[in-house]
């Protein structure tokens, strides 16, 4: 193992020399501020803290971009500061070795801190859990809208990022290429293919969290690769469904589309899309319409 890699043994060696450990609910820059909650750990509690700070030896090989908090300041028996560590996302530690390291039991440390009055980590973790659950539900709704024959490929595209973003990026690129091939093979007729993709692309338009996830963008990118005239034809050959109109609002407001084709749309598509937005559009759709997208008259 690299001598500079973080390990539990190195961490405990430092704590074995500690006379007092101060934990402040702020980043290193905030740790000394008067309004920042803090506790001081001495005696047997230092051994408890050492147990809770046990690491996955070797570290992550990376360093989180944020400064991290709480800040853990280790003082020796003479009162000298001998180490300063920070927690990251309540699941990792920085300051032991040459990279961040995952905690073996981050939730246990969070509860230990809360029992001693430092509750911010627990509150943040609870909020993150709510967000993560909603992200999972959103991803499931997208998967449930997957066109026939594409579910397995869609699962691969929607796979969440891991810690190794470079590896995930490579897997995503391959999964998107596989999905695009299956779409072309499964829906060889261009008109049908575009209408299928538009309905799928309409899913994020109704999400309360807004924006496009990486898997939403995979669908939009396929639409952007289609002949733009064929897209307009696909919406004109027969009345589109509400979901397809939702997808059209996403596509026609994208930077890629407006940058290449502008904000104007031909009649009767322009009127049909504006009528859809006025009758059942979301606030973001109406905002864009007021600002001249979809060929609407710009209004204040």
Short mmCIF file of C-alpha atoms in Angstrom, two decimals, residues 35-276:
data_model
loop_
_atom_site.label_atom_id
_atom_site.label_comp_id
_atom_site.label_asym_id
_atom_site.label_seq_id
_atom_site.Cartn_x
_atom_site.Cartn_y
_atom_site.Cartn_z
CA UNK A 35 -21.53 31.11 16.17
CA UNK A 36 -20.31 27.65 15.17
CA UNK A 37 -21.43 24.79 17.44
CA UNK A 38 -18.59 22.66 18.79
CA UNK A 39 -17.76 19.97 21.30
CA UNK A 40 -14.52 18.96 23.01
CA UNK A 41 -13.74 15.26 23.36
CA UNK A 42 -11.31 13.99 25.99
CA UNK A 43 -10.40 10.80 27.82
CA UNK A 44 -12.29 7.63 26.94
CA UNK A 45 -14.41 9.46 24.36
CA UNK A 46 -11.34 9.85 22.15
CA UNK A 47 -11.20 6.06 21.89
CA UNK A 48 -14.89 6.04 20.94
CA UNK A 49 -14.19 8.64 18.27
CA UNK A 50 -11.26 6.60 16.95
CA UNK A 51 -13.56 3.60 16.55
CA UNK A 52 -16.19 5.66 14.72
CA UNK A 53 -13.62 7.23 12.41
CA UNK A 54 -12.43 3.81 11.15
CA UNK A 55 -11.59 4.12 7.45
CA UNK A 56 -11.70 2.00 4.35
CA UNK A 57 -7.95 1.61 4.08
CA UNK A 58 -6.30 2.96 0.95
CA UNK A 59 -8.70 5.83 0.42
CA UNK A 60 -10.68 6.81 -2.64
CA UNK A 61 -7.74 8.03 -4.70
CA UNK A 62 -9.51 11.37 -5.09
CA UNK A 63 -10.25 14.58 -3.23
CA UNK A 64 -13.74 16.07 -2.96
CA UNK A 65 -14.01 19.60 -4.38
CA UNK A 66 -15.81 21.01 -1.33
CA UNK A 67 -13.97 22.09 1.83
CA UNK A 68 -15.98 19.73 4.02
CA UNK A 69 -17.39 19.90 7.54
CA UNK A 70 -17.49 19.28 10.48
CA UNK A 71 -13.86 20.12 11.20
CA UNK A 72 -12.02 17.81 13.59
CA UNK A 73 -9.05 19.44 15.34
CA UNK A 74 -6.74 17.11 17.24
CA UNK A 75 -4.58 18.58 20.03
CA UNK A 76 -1.85 16.73 21.90
CA UNK A 77 -1.54 16.62 25.70
CA UNK A 78 0.37 19.92 25.60
CA UNK A 79 -2.48 21.59 23.69
CA UNK A 80 -0.66 21.80 20.37
CA UNK A 81 -2.67 21.20 17.21
CA UNK A 82 -1.31 18.03 15.62
CA UNK A 83 -4.00 17.27 13.02
CA UNK A 84 -6.98 18.89 11.32
CA UNK A 85 -9.45 16.71 9.46
CA UNK A 86 -12.76 17.37 7.74
CA UNK A 87 -15.72 15.15 7.04
CA UNK A 88 -17.11 15.10 3.51
CA UNK A 89 -20.80 14.42 2.94
CA UNK A 90 -20.79 12.77 6.37
CA UNK A 91 -19.37 9.66 4.73
CA UNK A 92 -15.68 10.40 4.15
CA UNK A 93 -12.65 11.93 5.88
CA UNK A 94 -9.90 14.22 4.57
CA UNK A 95 -6.59 14.86 6.27
CA UNK A 96 -5.17 11.37 6.82
CA UNK A 97 -2.96 10.51 3.88
CA UNK A 98 -2.83 11.76 0.31
CA UNK A 99 -6.53 11.48 -0.59
CA UNK A 100 -9.98 11.26 0.94
CA UNK A 101 -11.10 8.03 2.58
CA UNK A 102 -14.56 6.55 3.10
CA UNK A 103 -15.71 5.95 6.65
CA UNK A 104 -16.63 2.37 7.44
CA UNK A 105 -19.76 3.54 9.25
CA UNK A 106 -20.66 7.14 8.52
CA UNK A 107 -24.22 6.88 9.94
CA UNK A 108 -22.86 5.70 13.31
CA UNK A 109 -20.59 8.75 13.50
CA UNK A 110 -23.51 11.01 12.54
CA UNK A 111 -25.61 9.61 15.42
CA UNK A 112 -22.70 9.89 17.87
CA UNK A 113 -22.29 13.57 17.00
CA UNK A 114 -26.04 14.19 17.30
CA UNK A 115 -26.13 12.61 20.76
CA UNK A 116 -23.57 15.23 21.82
CA UNK A 117 -25.50 18.15 20.36
CA UNK A 118 -23.97 18.38 16.89
CA UNK A 119 -27.13 17.61 14.94
CA UNK A 120 -26.39 19.36 11.65
CA UNK A 121 -24.90 16.24 10.03
CA UNK A 122 -28.00 14.22 10.88
CA UNK A 123 -30.27 16.95 9.54
CA UNK A 124 -28.29 17.16 6.29
CA UNK A 125 -28.28 13.39 5.93
CA UNK A 126 -32.06 13.29 6.39
CA UNK A 127 -32.48 15.94 3.72
CA UNK A 128 -30.16 14.10 1.36
CA UNK A 129 -32.10 10.89 1.90
CA UNK A 130 -35.32 12.65 0.89
CA UNK A 131 -33.64 14.03 -2.23
CA UNK A 132 -32.17 10.65 -3.11
CA UNK A 133 -35.55 8.97 -2.74
CA UNK A 134 -37.13 11.53 -5.08
CA UNK A 135 -34.29 11.07 -7.57
CA UNK A 136 -34.96 7.32 -7.51
CA UNK A 137 -38.69 7.89 -8.08
CA UNK A 138 -37.95 10.27 -10.96
CA UNK A 139 -35.63 7.75 -12.58
CA UNK A 140 -38.31 5.05 -12.17
CA UNK A 141 -40.91 7.25 -13.87
CA UNK A 142 -38.54 7.72 -16.81
CA UNK A 143 -37.94 3.98 -17.03
CA UNK A 144 -41.68 3.28 -16.88
CA UNK A 145 -42.11 5.48 -19.96
CA UNK A 146 -39.45 3.56 -21.90
CA UNK A 147 -40.69 2.47 -25.36
CA UNK A 148 -41.07 -1.23 -26.08
CA UNK A 149 -37.87 -3.18 -26.57
CA UNK A 150 -35.59 -0.61 -24.97
CA UNK A 151 -35.91 -1.25 -21.23
CA UNK A 152 -32.59 -3.02 -20.61
CA UNK A 153 -30.63 -0.41 -22.56
CA UNK A 154 -32.52 2.38 -20.77
CA UNK A 155 -31.58 0.82 -17.42
CA UNK A 156 -27.92 1.01 -18.39
CA UNK A 157 -28.24 4.64 -19.53
CA UNK A 158 -29.95 5.66 -16.27
CA UNK A 159 -27.37 3.97 -14.06
CA UNK A 160 -26.40 6.65 -11.48
CA UNK A 161 -22.86 8.02 -11.34
CA UNK A 162 -20.46 6.30 -8.99
CA UNK A 163 -17.39 7.67 -7.31
CA UNK A 164 -15.26 6.91 -10.37
CA UNK A 165 -16.76 9.47 -12.74
CA UNK A 166 -14.36 8.66 -15.56
CA UNK A 167 -15.38 5.00 -15.57
CA UNK A 168 -19.06 5.96 -15.31
CA UNK A 169 -18.68 8.38 -18.22
CA UNK A 170 -17.28 5.58 -20.37
CA UNK A 171 -20.11 3.22 -19.43
CA UNK A 172 -22.67 5.94 -20.15
CA UNK A 173 -21.19 6.64 -23.56
CA UNK A 174 -21.38 2.96 -24.47
CA UNK A 175 -24.92 2.63 -23.08
CA UNK A 176 -26.13 5.65 -25.07
CA UNK A 177 -24.63 4.23 -28.26
CA UNK A 178 -26.36 0.89 -27.62
CA UNK A 179 -29.66 2.62 -26.93
CA UNK A 180 -29.40 4.68 -30.12
CA UNK A 181 -28.76 1.53 -32.15
CA UNK A 182 -31.75 -0.25 -30.62
CA UNK A 183 -33.99 2.76 -31.30
CA UNK A 184 -32.94 2.80 -34.95
CA UNK A 185 -33.40 -0.97 -35.29
CA UNK A 186 -36.66 -1.12 -33.36
CA UNK A 187 -38.25 1.90 -35.05
CA UNK A 188 -36.88 2.05 -38.60
CA UNK A 189 -39.66 4.35 -39.83
CA UNK A 190 -38.45 7.88 -39.17
CA UNK A 191 -41.88 9.37 -38.45
CA UNK A 192 -42.77 6.67 -35.95
CA UNK A 193 -39.34 6.83 -34.33
CA UNK A 194 -39.54 10.58 -33.79
CA UNK A 195 -43.01 10.39 -32.31
CA UNK A 196 -41.90 7.63 -29.94
CA UNK A 197 -38.87 9.65 -28.87
CA UNK A 198 -40.92 12.83 -28.43
CA UNK A 199 -43.28 11.09 -26.01
CA UNK A 200 -40.32 9.78 -24.03
CA UNK A 201 -38.63 13.18 -24.10
CA UNK A 202 -41.80 14.70 -22.62
CA UNK A 203 -41.37 12.90 -19.27
CA UNK A 204 -39.02 15.47 -17.64
CA UNK A 205 -41.31 18.34 -18.65
CA UNK A 206 -43.70 17.29 -15.85
CA UNK A 207 -41.07 16.74 -13.17
CA UNK A 208 -41.26 19.19 -10.27
CA UNK A 209 -37.48 19.20 -9.83
CA UNK A 210 -37.06 20.55 -13.36
CA UNK A 211 -34.08 20.34 -15.66
CA UNK A 212 -32.78 17.39 -17.61
CA UNK A 213 -30.96 14.44 -16.10
CA UNK A 214 -28.24 12.62 -18.02
CA UNK A 215 -30.76 9.99 -19.10
CA UNK A 216 -33.24 12.64 -20.30
CA UNK A 217 -30.46 14.18 -22.37
CA UNK A 218 -29.75 10.81 -24.00
CA UNK A 219 -33.25 10.91 -25.52
CA UNK A 220 -33.06 14.56 -26.50
CA UNK A 221 -29.71 13.97 -28.20
CA UNK A 222 -31.29 11.29 -30.36
CA UNK A 223 -34.00 13.72 -31.43
CA UNK A 224 -31.42 16.39 -32.21
CA UNK A 225 -29.65 13.88 -34.47
CA UNK A 226 -32.81 13.47 -36.58
CA UNK A 227 -33.54 15.53 -39.70
CA UNK A 228 -35.23 18.70 -38.34
CA UNK A 229 -37.67 18.79 -41.26
CA UNK A 230 -38.68 15.21 -40.48
CA UNK A 231 -39.34 16.21 -36.86
CA UNK A 232 -41.68 18.95 -38.00
CA UNK A 233 -43.37 16.51 -40.37
CA UNK A 234 -43.78 13.93 -37.61
CA UNK A 235 -45.73 16.48 -35.55
CA UNK A 236 -47.90 17.45 -38.53
CA UNK A 237 -48.90 14.10 -40.05
CA UNK A 238 -51.46 13.50 -37.30
CA UNK A 239 -52.32 15.21 -34.03
CA UNK A 240 -49.61 14.58 -31.44
CA UNK A 241 -50.45 13.30 -27.98
CA UNK A 242 -50.02 15.54 -24.92
CA UNK A 243 -46.84 13.64 -24.04
CA UNK A 244 -45.46 14.25 -27.53
CA UNK A 245 -46.29 17.94 -27.24
CA UNK A 246 -44.48 18.01 -23.88
CA UNK A 247 -41.48 16.49 -25.61
CA UNK A 248 -41.70 19.10 -28.35
CA UNK A 249 -41.61 21.92 -25.77
CA UNK A 250 -38.40 20.44 -24.38
CA UNK A 251 -36.80 19.97 -27.78
CA UNK A 252 -37.74 23.33 -29.31
CA UNK A 253 -36.49 25.25 -26.26
CA UNK A 254 -33.12 23.47 -26.12
CA UNK A 255 -30.01 25.52 -26.85
CA UNK A 256 -29.03 23.08 -29.57
CA UNK A 257 -32.32 23.52 -31.44
CA UNK A 258 -32.67 27.29 -31.04
CA UNK A 259 -29.00 27.80 -31.84
CA UNK A 260 -29.39 25.95 -35.14
CA UNK A 261 -33.00 26.77 -36.09
CA UNK A 262 -34.13 29.72 -33.98
CA UNK A 263 -37.25 30.00 -31.84
CA UNK A 264 -39.80 30.28 -34.63
CA UNK A 265 -42.02 27.32 -35.59
CA UNK A 266 -44.19 26.91 -38.67
CA UNK A 267 -47.96 27.00 -38.58
CA UNK A 268 -50.04 25.15 -37.55
CA UNK A 269 -47.43 23.63 -35.19
CA UNK A 270 -46.76 26.99 -33.55
CA UNK A 271 -50.43 27.55 -32.68
CA UNK A 272 -50.92 23.95 -31.56
CA UNK A 273 -47.95 24.09 -29.19
CA UNK A 274 -48.95 27.45 -27.74
CA UNK A 275 -52.52 26.24 -27.23
CA UNK A 276 -51.17 23.16 -25.42
#
